[in-house]
CSV table of N, CA and C and ligand atoms in Angstrom, one decimal:
chain,number,residue,atom,x,y,z
A,1,MET,N,16.8,2.1,-37.1
A,1,MET,CA,15.3,1.4,-37.3
A,1,MET,C,15.3,3.1,-35.9
A,2,GLN,N,13.7,2.9,-36.2
A,2,GLN,CA,13.3,3.7,-34.8
A,2,GLN,C,12.9,2.7,-34.0
A,3,ALA,N,12.7,2.8,-32.5
A,3,ALA,CA,12.1,2.5,-31.6
A,3,ALA,C,10.7,2.9,-32.0
A,4,GLU,N,9.1,1.7,-31.6
A,4,GLU,CA,7.9,1.1,-32.1
A,4,GLU,C,7.1,0.1,-32.0
A,5,LYS,N,6.3,0.6,-30.9
A,5,LYS,CA,5.8,-0.1,-30.8
A,5,LYS,C,5.3,-2.0,-31.9
A,6,ASP,N,6.0,-3.0,-31.9
A,6,ASP,CA,6.0,-4.2,-31.5
A,6,ASP,C,7.5,-4.2,-32.2
A,7,ARG,N,8.8,-3.5,-31.7
A,7,ARG,CA,9.9,-3.7,-31.6
A,7,ARG,C,10.3,-3.3,-31.1
A,8,VAL,N,11.5,-4.5,-30.9
A,8,VAL,CA,12.0,-5.1,-29.4
A,8,VAL,C,13.8,-4.2,-30.2
A,9,VAL,N,13.8,-3.6,-28.3
A,9,VAL,CA,14.9,-2.3,-28.1
A,9,VAL,C,15.9,-3.6,-27.2
A,10,ARG,N,17.0,-3.0,-27.6
A,10,ARG,CA,18.1,-3.5,-25.9
A,10,ARG,C,19.1,-2.4,-25.5
A,11,PHE,N,19.0,-1.9,-24.1
A,11,PHE,CA,19.2,-1.2,-23.7
A,11,PHE,C,20.0,-0.9,-22.4
A,12,HIS,N,20.8,-0.3,-23.0
A,12,HIS,CA,21.5,-0.5,-20.6
A,12,HIS,C,20.5,0.6,-19.6
A,13,TYR,N,20.9,0.7,-18.6
A,13,TYR,CA,20.5,1.9,-17.6
A,13,TYR,C,21.2,2.4,-17.3
A,14,TRP,N,20.5,3.2,-16.4
A,14,TRP,CA,20.9,4.2,-14.8
A,14,TRP,C,19.2,4.6,-14.3
A,15,LEU,N,19.6,4.0,-13.0
A,15,LEU,CA,18.7,4.6,-12.1
A,15,LEU,C,18.9,5.2,-11.3
A,16,ARG,N,18.6,7.4,-11.2
A,16,ARG,CA,18.7,7.4,-10.3
A,16,ARG,C,17.6,9.1,-9.8
A,17,PRO,N,17.9,8.7,-7.8
A,17,PRO,CA,16.9,9.6,-7.3
A,17,PRO,C,16.9,10.9,-7.5
A,18,LEU,N,15.6,11.7,-8.2
A,18,LEU,CA,15.6,12.9,-8.3
A,18,LEU,C,15.3,13.3,-6.5
A,19,PRO,N,16.0,14.2,-6.3
A,19,PRO,CA,16.6,15.8,-7.5
A,19,PRO,C,18.5,15.0,-6.4
A,20,GLU,N,18.2,13.7,-6.0
A,20,GLU,CA,20.4,14.0,-6.4
A,20,GLU,C,20.3,12.8,-7.5
A,21,PRO,N,20.7,13.3,-8.5
A,21,PRO,CA,21.1,12.2,-9.5
A,21,PRO,C,22.0,11.9,-10.1
A,22,ASP,N,23.5,12.3,-9.0
A,22,ASP,CA,24.1,11.5,-8.2
A,22,ASP,C,24.7,10.7,-8.0
A,23,ALA,N,23.2,9.7,-7.5
A,23,ALA,CA,23.2,8.6,-7.0
A,23,ALA,C,22.6,7.6,-7.8
A,24,LEU,N,23.1,6.5,-7.2
A,24,LEU,CA,23.1,5.4,-8.6
A,24,LEU,C,22.3,4.7,-7.7
A,25,LEU,N,20.6,3.8,-8.2
A,25,LEU,CA,20.0,3.4,-7.6
A,25,LEU,C,20.6,1.8,-8.5
A,26,GLU,N,19.9,1.7,-9.8
A,26,GLU,CA,20.4,0.3,-10.3
A,26,GLU,C,20.7,1.0,-11.8
A,27,SER,N,20.9,0.2,-11.9
A,27,SER,CA,22.1,-0.5,-13.6
A,27,SER,C,21.9,-1.5,-14.2
A,28,SER,N,21.5,-1.2,-15.7
A,28,SER,CA,21.8,-3.1,-15.8
A,28,SER,C,24.0,-3.0,-17.2
A,29,ALA,N,23.9,-1.8,-16.5
A,29,ALA,CA,25.4,-1.6,-17.3
A,29,ALA,C,26.8,-2.6,-16.9
A,30,GLY,N,27.2,-3.5,-17.0
A,30,GLY,CA,27.7,-4.3,-16.8
A,30,GLY,C,27.8,-5.7,-16.9
A,31,GLY,N,25.8,-5.9,-17.2
A,31,GLY,CA,25.6,-6.7,-17.4
A,31,GLY,C,25.2,-7.2,-19.4
A,32,GLU,N,24.0,-8.1,-19.0
A,32,GLU,CA,23.0,-8.0,-21.0
A,32,GLU,C,22.3,-6.7,-20.0
A,33,PRO,N,22.6,-5.9,-21.8
A,33,PRO,CA,20.5,-5.2,-21.9
A,33,PRO,C,19.8,-5.5,-21.4
A,34,VAL,N,18.6,-4.4,-20.9
A,34,VAL,CA,17.4,-5.3,-20.6
A,34,VAL,C,16.9,-4.7,-22.5
A,35,THR,N,15.9,-6.5,-22.6
A,35,THR,CA,15.7,-7.0,-24.2
A,35,THR,C,13.9,-6.6,-23.9
A,36,VAL,N,13.5,-6.3,-24.1
A,36,VAL,CA,12.1,-6.5,-24.2
A,36,VAL,C,11.5,-5.6,-25.8
A,37,LEU,N,10.0,-6.3,-26.1
A,37,LEU,CA,8.8,-6.0,-27.0
A,37,LEU,C,8.3,-4.1,-26.3
A,38,LEU,N,8.0,-3.3,-27.5
A,38,LEU,CA,7.7,-1.6,-27.1
A,38,LEU,C,6.2,-2.7,-27.5
A,39,GLY,N,5.1,-1.8,-26.3
A,39,GLY,CA,3.6,-2.0,-26.6
A,39,GLY,C,3.1,-2.3,-26.0
A,40,HIS,N,4.2,-2.8,-24.9
A,40,HIS,CA,3.5,-5.0,-24.6
A,40,HIS,C,3.3,-4.7,-23.2
A,41,GLY,N,3.4,-3.0,-22.8
A,41,GLY,CA,3.3,-3.0,-21.4
A,41,GLY,C,5.1,-3.6,-20.3
A,42,ALA,N,5.7,-3.7,-20.9
A,42,ALA,CA,6.8,-4.4,-20.1
A,42,ALA,C,7.4,-3.1,-19.6
A,43,LEU,N,7.5,-2.0,-20.0
A,43,LEU,CA,8.3,-1.0,-19.0
A,43,LEU,C,7.1,0.2,-19.2
A,44,LEU,N,7.5,1.3,-17.3
A,44,LEU,CA,6.8,2.0,-17.3
A,44,LEU,C,6.7,2.6,-18.6
A,45,PRO,N,4.8,3.8,-18.8
A,45,PRO,CA,4.3,4.2,-19.7
A,45,PRO,C,5.7,5.5,-20.0
A,46,ALA,N,5.4,5.6,-19.2
A,46,ALA,CA,6.8,6.8,-19.4
A,46,ALA,C,7.4,7.2,-19.6
A,47,LEU,N,8.8,5.6,-19.8
A,47,LEU,CA,9.8,5.1,-20.3
A,47,LEU,C,10.1,4.9,-21.6
A,48,GLU,N,8.8,3.9,-21.6
A,48,GLU,CA,8.2,3.6,-23.2
A,48,GLU,C,7.9,5.1,-24.5
A,49,GLN,N,7.8,5.8,-23.1
A,49,GLN,CA,7.0,7.0,-23.7
A,49,GLN,C,8.8,7.9,-24.9
A,50,ALA,N,9.6,8.3,-23.9
A,50,ALA,CA,9.8,8.4,-23.9
A,50,ALA,C,12.1,7.5,-25.1
A,51,LEU,N,11.4,6.7,-25.3
A,51,LEU,CA,12.4,5.3,-26.2
A,51,LEU,C,11.5,5.3,-27.8
A,52,LEU,N,10.4,5.5,-27.6
A,52,LEU,CA,9.9,5.6,-28.9
A,52,LEU,C,10.4,7.3,-30.0
A,53,GLY,N,10.3,6.3,-31.2
A,53,GLY,CA,11.7,7.5,-32.5
A,53,GLY,C,12.5,7.6,-32.5
A,54,ARG,N,13.5,6.9,-31.1
A,54,ARG,CA,14.7,6.8,-30.6
A,54,ARG,C,15.1,5.6,-32.4
A,55,SER,N,16.1,6.2,-32.3
A,55,SER,CA,17.7,4.4,-32.6
A,55,SER,C,18.7,4.5,-32.2
A,56,ALA,N,19.2,3.2,-32.9
A,56,ALA,CA,20.4,3.2,-31.8
A,56,ALA,C,20.9,3.3,-32.0
A,57,GLY,N,22.0,3.9,-31.3
A,57,GLY,CA,23.6,4.6,-30.4
A,57,GLY,C,23.1,6.1,-29.3
A,58,GLU,N,21.9,6.5,-29.6
A,58,GLU,CA,21.4,6.9,-28.2
A,58,GLU,C,21.1,7.9,-27.2
A,59,ARG,N,21.9,8.5,-27.1
A,59,ARG,CA,21.3,8.5,-24.8
A,59,ARG,C,20.6,9.7,-24.5
A,60,PHE,N,19.8,9.0,-23.9
A,60,PHE,CA,18.7,10.2,-23.4
A,60,PHE,C,18.6,9.7,-21.6
A,61,SER,N,18.6,11.2,-21.1
A,61,SER,CA,17.6,11.0,-19.8
A,61,SER,C,15.9,11.7,-19.8
A,62,VAL,N,15.5,10.4,-18.8
A,62,VAL,CA,14.0,11.1,-19.1
A,62,VAL,C,13.5,10.8,-17.2
A,63,ASP,N,13.0,12.0,-17.2
A,63,ASP,CA,12.6,11.9,-15.5
A,63,ASP,C,11.2,11.7,-15.0
A,64,VAL,N,11.0,10.6,-14.2
A,64,VAL,CA,9.5,10.5,-13.8
A,64,VAL,C,8.8,10.3,-12.5
A,65,GLU,N,8.3,11.6,-12.2
A,65,GLU,CA,7.3,11.2,-11.3
A,65,GLU,C,7.1,10.2,-10.0
A,66,ALA,N,7.3,10.3,-8.8
A,66,ALA,CA,6.6,9.3,-8.2
A,66,ALA,C,5.1,8.9,-8.9
A,67,GLY,N,4.2,9.2,-9.4
A,67,GLY,CA,3.0,8.8,-9.6
A,67,GLY,C,3.3,8.2,-10.7
A,68,ARG,N,3.9,8.3,-12.1
A,68,ARG,CA,4.0,7.7,-12.7
A,68,ARG,C,4.8,6.8,-12.9
A,69,ALA,N,5.3,6.7,-11.7
A,69,ALA,CA,6.9,5.3,-12.2
A,69,ALA,C,6.0,4.5,-10.8
A,70,TYR,N,6.0,4.7,-9.5
A,70,TYR,CA,6.1,3.3,-8.9
A,70,TYR,C,4.7,3.6,-7.6
A,71,GLY,N,4.3,4.7,-7.8
A,71,GLY,CA,2.9,5.2,-7.1
A,71,GLY,C,3.6,5.7,-5.6
A,72,PRO,N,2.5,6.2,-5.4
A,72,PRO,CA,2.9,7.0,-3.9
A,72,PRO,C,3.8,6.2,-3.0
A,73,HIS,N,3.9,6.3,-1.9
A,73,HIS,CA,4.4,5.4,-0.8
A,73,HIS,C,3.3,5.5,-0.2
A,74,ARG,N,2.1,4.4,0.3
A,74,ARG,CA,1.8,4.4,1.3
A,74,ARG,C,1.9,3.2,2.4
A,75,PRO,N,1.4,5.0,3.0
A,75,PRO,CA,1.6,4.2,4.8
A,75,PRO,C,1.0,3.5,5.2
A,76,GLU,N,-0.3,3.3,5.0
A,76,GLU,CA,-0.9,1.2,5.4
A,76,GLU,C,-0.3,0.0,4.4
A,77,LEU,N,0.5,0.8,4.2
A,77,LEU,CA,1.7,-0.7,3.8
A,77,LEU,C,2.1,-0.7,4.6
A,78,VAL,N,2.1,-0.5,5.2
A,78,VAL,CA,4.0,-0.6,6.9
A,78,VAL,C,2.9,-1.4,7.7
A,79,GLN,N,3.9,-2.4,7.7
A,79,GLN,CA,2.9,-3.5,8.4
A,79,GLN,C,3.5,-4.6,9.8
A,80,ARG,N,3.5,-4.6,10.7
A,80,ARG,CA,4.2,-5.4,11.2
A,80,ARG,C,3.6,-7.0,11.5
A,81,VAL,N,4.9,-7.5,10.7
A,81,VAL,CA,3.9,-9.4,11.1
A,81,VAL,C,4.9,-10.3,11.9
A,82,SER,N,4.2,-10.8,11.7
A,82,SER,CA,5.1,-12.7,12.9
A,82,SER,C,5.7,-12.7,12.3
A,83,ARG,N,7.0,-12.6,12.8
A,83,ARG,CA,8.5,-14.0,12.7
A,83,ARG,C,8.4,-15.2,12.1
A,84,LYS,N,6.4,-15.1,12.0
A,84,LYS,CA,6.8,-17.7,12.0
A,84,LYS,C,6.9,-17.2,10.4
A,85,HIS,N,6.4,-15.6,9.6
A,85,HIS,CA,6.3,-15.9,8.1
A,85,HIS,C,6.4,-15.7,7.7
A,86,PHE,N,8.0,-16.1,7.7
A,86,PHE,CA,9.6,-15.9,7.1
A,86,PHE,C,9.6,-16.8,7.5
A,87,LYS,N,10.5,-17.4,6.1
A,87,LYS,CA,11.9,-18.2,5.6
A,87,LYS,C,12.6,-18.5,7.1
A,88,ASP,N,13.7,-17.3,7.3
A,88,ASP,CA,14.7,-17.8,7.6
A,88,ASP,C,14.7,-16.3,8.7
A,89,PRO,N,13.8,-16.4,9.9
A,89,PRO,CA,13.6,-15.6,11.2
A,89,PRO,C,15.2,-15.0,11.3
A,90,GLY,N,15.1,-15.9,12.0
A,90,GLY,CA,17.5,-16.0,12.2
A,90,GLY,C,18.0,-15.2,12.4
A,91,ARG,N,18.2,-14.7,10.2
A,91,ARG,CA,18.6,-14.1,9.5
A,91,ARG,C,18.3,-12.7,9.1
A,92,LEU,N,17.0,-12.0,9.7
A,92,LEU,CA,16.2,-10.7,8.6
A,92,LEU,C,17.1,-9.8,9.8
A,93,ARG,N,16.8,-8.2,8.9
A,93,ARG,CA,18.2,-7.7,8.7
A,93,ARG,C,17.3,-6.5,8.5
A,94,ALA,N,18.1,-5.0,8.9
A,94,ALA,CA,16.5,-3.6,8.4
A,94,ALA,C,17.4,-3.5,7.4
A,95,GLY,N,16.5,-3.2,6.5
A,95,GLY,CA,16.5,-2.2,5.1
A,95,GLY,C,17.6,-3.3,3.8
A,96,GLN,N,16.7,-4.7,4.8
A,96,GLN,CA,17.3,-5.9,4.1
A,96,GLN,C,15.4,-6.4,3.2
A,97,GLN,N,16.1,-6.9,1.9
A,97,GLN,CA,14.5,-6.9,1.1
A,97,GLN,C,14.6,-8.4,1.3
A,98,ALA,N,12.8,-8.6,1.9
A,98,ALA,CA,12.4,-10.3,2.8
A,98,ALA,C,11.1,-10.2,1.5
A,99,LEU,N,11.2,-12.3,1.3
A,99,LEU,CA,9.7,-12.7,1.6
A,99,LEU,C,9.0,-13.0,2.4
A,100,VAL,N,7.7,-12.2,3.2
A,100,VAL,CA,6.9,-12.7,3.7
A,100,VAL,C,5.4,-14.2,3.0
A,101,ALA,N,5.6,-15.6,3.7
A,101,ALA,CA,4.3,-15.4,3.2
A,101,ALA,C,2.8,-15.1,3.6
A,102,THR,N,1.6,-14.8,2.2
A,102,THR,CA,0.8,-14.6,2.5
A,102,THR,C,0.6,-15.9,2.1
A,103,ARG,N,-1.7,-15.5,2.3
A,103,ARG,CA,-2.5,-16.5,1.6
A,103,ARG,C,-1.9,-15.9,0.1
A,104,ASP,N,-1.9,-14.6,-0.5
A,104,ASP,CA,-1.7,-15.4,-2.6
A,104,ASP,C,-0.8,-15.4,-1.6
A,105,GLY,N,0.6,-16.2,-2.0
A,105,GLY,CA,2.7,-16.7,-1.9
A,105,GLY,C,2.5,-15.2,-1.1
A,106,PRO,N,4.1,-16.2,-2.0
A,106,PRO,CA,5.0,-15.0,-1.2
A,106,PRO,C,5.2,-13.8,-1.5
A,107,ARG,N,5.8,-12.5,-0.5
A,107,ARG,CA,5.4,-10.8,-1.2
A,107,ARG,C,6.6,-10.9,-0.7
A,108,PRO,N,7.4,-10.2,-2.0
A,108,PRO,CA,9.0,-9.3,-0.8
A,108,PRO,C,8.4,-7.8,-1.2
A,109,VAL,N,8.9,-7.4,0.7
A,109,VAL,CA,8.8,-6.8,1.3
A,109,VAL,C,10.3,-6.2,2.1
A,110,THR,N,10.6,-4.6,2.3
A,110,THR,CA,11.4,-4.4,2.7
A,110,THR,C,11.2,-4.1,4.3
A,111,VAL,N,12.6,-4.6,5.2
A,111,VAL,CA,12.4,-5.2,6.8
A,111,VAL,C,13.3,-3.6,7.4
A,112,LEU,N,12.1,-3.2,8.3
A,112,LEU,CA,12.2,-2.4,8.8
A,112,LEU,C,12.2,-2.2,10.0
A,113,LYS,N,12.3,-3.3,10.9
A,113,LYS,CA,12.6,-3.7,12.7
A,113,LYS,C,12.6,-5.1,12.7
A,114,VAL,N,14.0,-5.5,13.0
A,114,VAL,CA,13.1,-7.3,13.5
A,114,VAL,C,13.3,-7.0,15.6
A,115,GLY,N,12.8,-7.4,15.8
A,115,GLY,CA,11.6,-7.7,17.0
A,115,GLY,C,11.6,-9.0,17.2
A,116,MET,N,11.5,-9.3,19.6
A,116,MET,CA,11.9,-10.7,18.9
A,116,MET,C,11.1,-11.5,18.6
A,117,SER,N,9.0,-11.5,18.7
A,117,SER,CA,7.9,-12.2,17.7
A,117,SER,C,7.8,-11.4,16.4
A,118,VAL,N,7.4,-10.3,16.2
A,118,VAL,CA,7.5,-9.8,15.0
A,118,VAL,C,8.4,-8.4,14.6
A,119,VAL,N,8.7,-8.6,13.5
A,119,VAL,CA,8.8,-7.9,12.0
A,119,VAL,C,8.0,-6.1,11.5
A,120,ASP,N,8.7,-5.6,11.5
A,120,ASP,CA,7.7,-4.7,10.8
A,120,ASP,C,8.4,-4.3,9.5
A,121,VAL,N,7.8,-4.9,8.5
A,121,VAL,CA,7.9,-3.8,7.2
A,121,VAL,C,7.8,-3.1,6.4
A,122,ASP,N,8.1,-3.4,5.3
A,122,ASP,CA,7.4,-2.7,4.1
A,122,ASP,C,7.3,-3.4,3.0
A,123,LEU,N,6.1,-3.2,3.0
A,123,LEU,CA,5.1,-4.1,1.4
A,123,LEU,C,5.1,-3.1,0.4
A,124,ASN,N,5.0,-1.7,0.7
A,124,ASN,CA,5.0,-0.5,-1.0
A,124,ASN,C,7.0,-1.3,-1.9
A,125,HIS,N,6.6,-0.6,-3.0
A,125,HIS,CA,7.0,-1.0,-4.1
A,125,HIS,C,8.9,-0.4,-3.5
A,126,PRO,N,10.4,-0.9,-3.4
A,126,PRO,CA,10.7,-0.3,-3.2
A,126,PRO,C,11.0,1.2,-3.4
A,127,LEU,N,11.1,1.2,-4.5
A,127,LEU,CA,11.1,2.6,-5.7
A,127,LEU,C,9.6,4.1,-5.6
A,128,ALA,N,8.6,3.6,-4.1
A,128,ALA,CA,7.6,4.3,-4.1
A,128,ALA,C,7.8,5.2,-3.5
A,129,GLY,N,6.5,6.8,-4.7
A,129,GLY,CA,7.1,7.4,-3.1
A,129,GLY,C,8.8,8.2,-3.9
A,130,ARG,N,9.5,7.6,-5.0
A,130,ARG,CA,10.8,8.2,-5.3
A,130,ARG,C,10.6,8.9,-7.2
A,131,ASP,N,10.9,9.6,-7.2
A,131,ASP,CA,10.9,10.8,-8.1
A,131,ASP,C,12.1,9.9,-9.0
A,132,LEU,N,12.1,9.2,-10.0
A,132,LEU,CA,13.6,9.4,-10.7
A,132,LEU,C,13.7,9.6,-11.9
A,133,ARG,N,15.6,9.1,-12.0
A,133,ARG,CA,16.2,9.8,-13.2
A,133,ARG,C,16.3,8.2,-13.9
A,134,PHE,N,15.5,8.0,-14.8
A,134,PHE,CA,15.5,6.6,-16.4
A,134,PHE,C,16.9,7.8,-17.0
A,135,GLU,N,18.7,7.5,-17.4
A,135,GLU,CA,19.2,7.3,-18.4
A,135,GLU,C,18.8,5.8,-18.2
A,136,ILE,N,18.7,6.1,-20.7
A,136,ILE,CA,19.4,5.1,-21.6
A,136,ILE,C,20.4,5.7,-22.5
A,137,GLU,N,21.0,3.6,-22.3
A,137,GLU,CA,22.0,4.0,-23.8
A,137,GLU,C,21.0,2.2,-24.7
A,138,LEU,N,20.8,3.9,-25.7
A,138,LEU,CA,19.7,2.2,-26.4
A,138,LEU,C,20.6,2.1,-27.7
A,139,ILE,N,21.0,0.6,-27.2
A,139,ILE,CA,22.0,-1.0,-28.1
A,139,ILE,C,21.5,-1.4,-29.2
A,140,GLU,N,20.1,-1.4,-29.7
A,140,GLU,CA,19.7,-1.3,-30.6
A,140,GLU,C,17.8,-2.2,-31.1
A,141,VAL,N,17.4,-1.6,-31.8
A,141,VAL,CA,16.5,-1.3,-32.0
A,141,VAL,C,16.4,-2.2,-33.4
A,142,ARG,N,15.7,-3.9,-33.6
A,142,ARG,CA,15.1,-4.4,-34.3
A,142,ARG,C,14.1,-4.8,-34.4
A,143,ALA,N,13.3,-5.0,-35.7
A,143,ALA,CA,12.3,-6.0,-35.7
A,143,ALA,C,11.5,-6.6,-34.3
A,144,ALA,N,10.4,-7.2,-34.4
A,144,ALA,CA,10.4,-8.4,-33.5
A,144,ALA,C,9.6,-10.0,-34.9
A,145,THR,N,10.3,-11.2,-33.9
A,145,THR,CA,10.2,-11.4,-34.6
A,145,THR,C,8.3,-12.5,-34.1
A,146,PRO,N,7.9,-13.3,-35.4
A,146,PRO,CA,6.6,-14.3,-34.9
A,146,PRO,C,6.4,-14.4,-34.0
A,147,GLU,N,7.9,-15.2,-33.8
A,147,GLU,CA,7.5,-16.2,-31.9
A,147,GLU,C,7.4,-14.6,-31.1
A,148,GLU,N,8.2,-14.2,-31.6
A,148,GLU,CA,7.7,-12.2,-30.2
A,148,GLU,C,7.0,-12.1,-29.9
A,149,LEU,N,6.4,-11.5,-31.2
A,149,LEU,CA,4.7,-11.0,-31.3
A,149,LEU,C,3.6,-11.9,-31.2
A,150,GLU,N,3.3,-13.1,-30.9
A,150,GLU,CA,2.7,-14.2,-30.5
A,150,GLU,C,2.9,-13.9,-29.7
A,151,HIS,N,4.4,-14.2,-28.0
A,151,HIS,CA,3.8,-14.3,-27.0
A,151,HIS,C,4.1,-12.9,-26.4
A,152,GLY,N,4.5,-11.8,-27.2
A,152,GLY,CA,3.4,-10.7,-26.0
A,152,GLY,C,5.2,-10.5,-25.6
A,153,HIS,N,6.5,-10.8,-25.4
A,153,HIS,CA,7.5,-10.3,-25.2
A,153,HIS,C,8.5,-10.6,-26.1
A,154,ALA,N,9.9,-10.2,-25.4
A,154,ALA,CA,11.5,-10.4,-26.3
A,154,ALA,C,11.9,-11.5,-26.2
A,155,HIS,N,12.9,-12.5,-27.4
A,155,HIS,CA,13.0,-13.3,-27.1
A,155,HIS,C,15.1,-13.0,-26.5
A,156,GLY,N,15.5,-14.0,-25.7
A,156,GLY,CA,17.0,-13.7,-26.4
A,156,GLY,C,18.0,-13.0,-25.4
A,157,PRO,N,18.8,-12.9,-25.5
A,157,PRO,CA,19.9,-12.6,-24.2
A,157,PRO,C,19.2,-11.4,-23.3
A,158,GLY,N,19.2,-11.2,-22.3
A,158,GLY,CA,18.3,-9.8,-22.0
A,158,GLY,C,17.1,-9.4,-21.6
A,159,GLY,N,16.3,-10.4,-22.9
A,159,GLY,CA,14.8,-10.8,-22.1
A,159,GLY,C,14.3,-12.1,-21.9
A,160,HIS,N,13.3,-12.4,-22.1
A,160,HIS,CA,12.2,-13.4,-21.6
A,160,HIS,C,13.2,-15.1,-21.8
A,161,ARG,N,12.8,-15.2,-20.6
A,161,ARG,CA,13.6,-17.0,-20.8
A,161,ARG,C,12.4,-17.3,-21.1
A,162,HIS,N,12.5,-18.6,-22.1
A,162,HIS,CA,11.8,-19.9,-21.2
A,162,HIS,C,12.2,-20.7,-20.0
A,163,ASP,N,12.1,-21.3,-19.6
A,163,ASP,CA,12.6,-22.5,-19.0
A,163,ASP,C,12.0,-23.4,-18.3
B,206,ZN,ZN1,8.1,-16.4,-26.0
């Protein structure tokens, strides 16, 4: 069975930065494969496109430039915020991900610099501005259940969980 819209794929991925494809940013290997229903916006369009027509057992890689991945790095999203907007400001360290309270709810940021009363943060997606290579090992392609099609996402290990 080939991967196509309204089918469920399970795959492992290795995400590598370009132009240093020997480095590893993140991977699903060692855990549950990612499980998604194709055609419902769960993946980057460029990654989904590369999966179409593939079968279980195939290994391939797809290069996605920043503009088609997580977008450009926008300098105006590097901001200085008061420490009071953090839940546990005493533990903030440069380089870590943290949640900052905003009017629209908590928002993930990358901490750049921690000062006495303010913190410099980057609200860009951590992968913004980066060209990426996805290496994919396709584990399984299966038909979606009627319930999965109704919900618009895959169920089961590695898929959507209803808690
Ligand atoms: Zn569901």
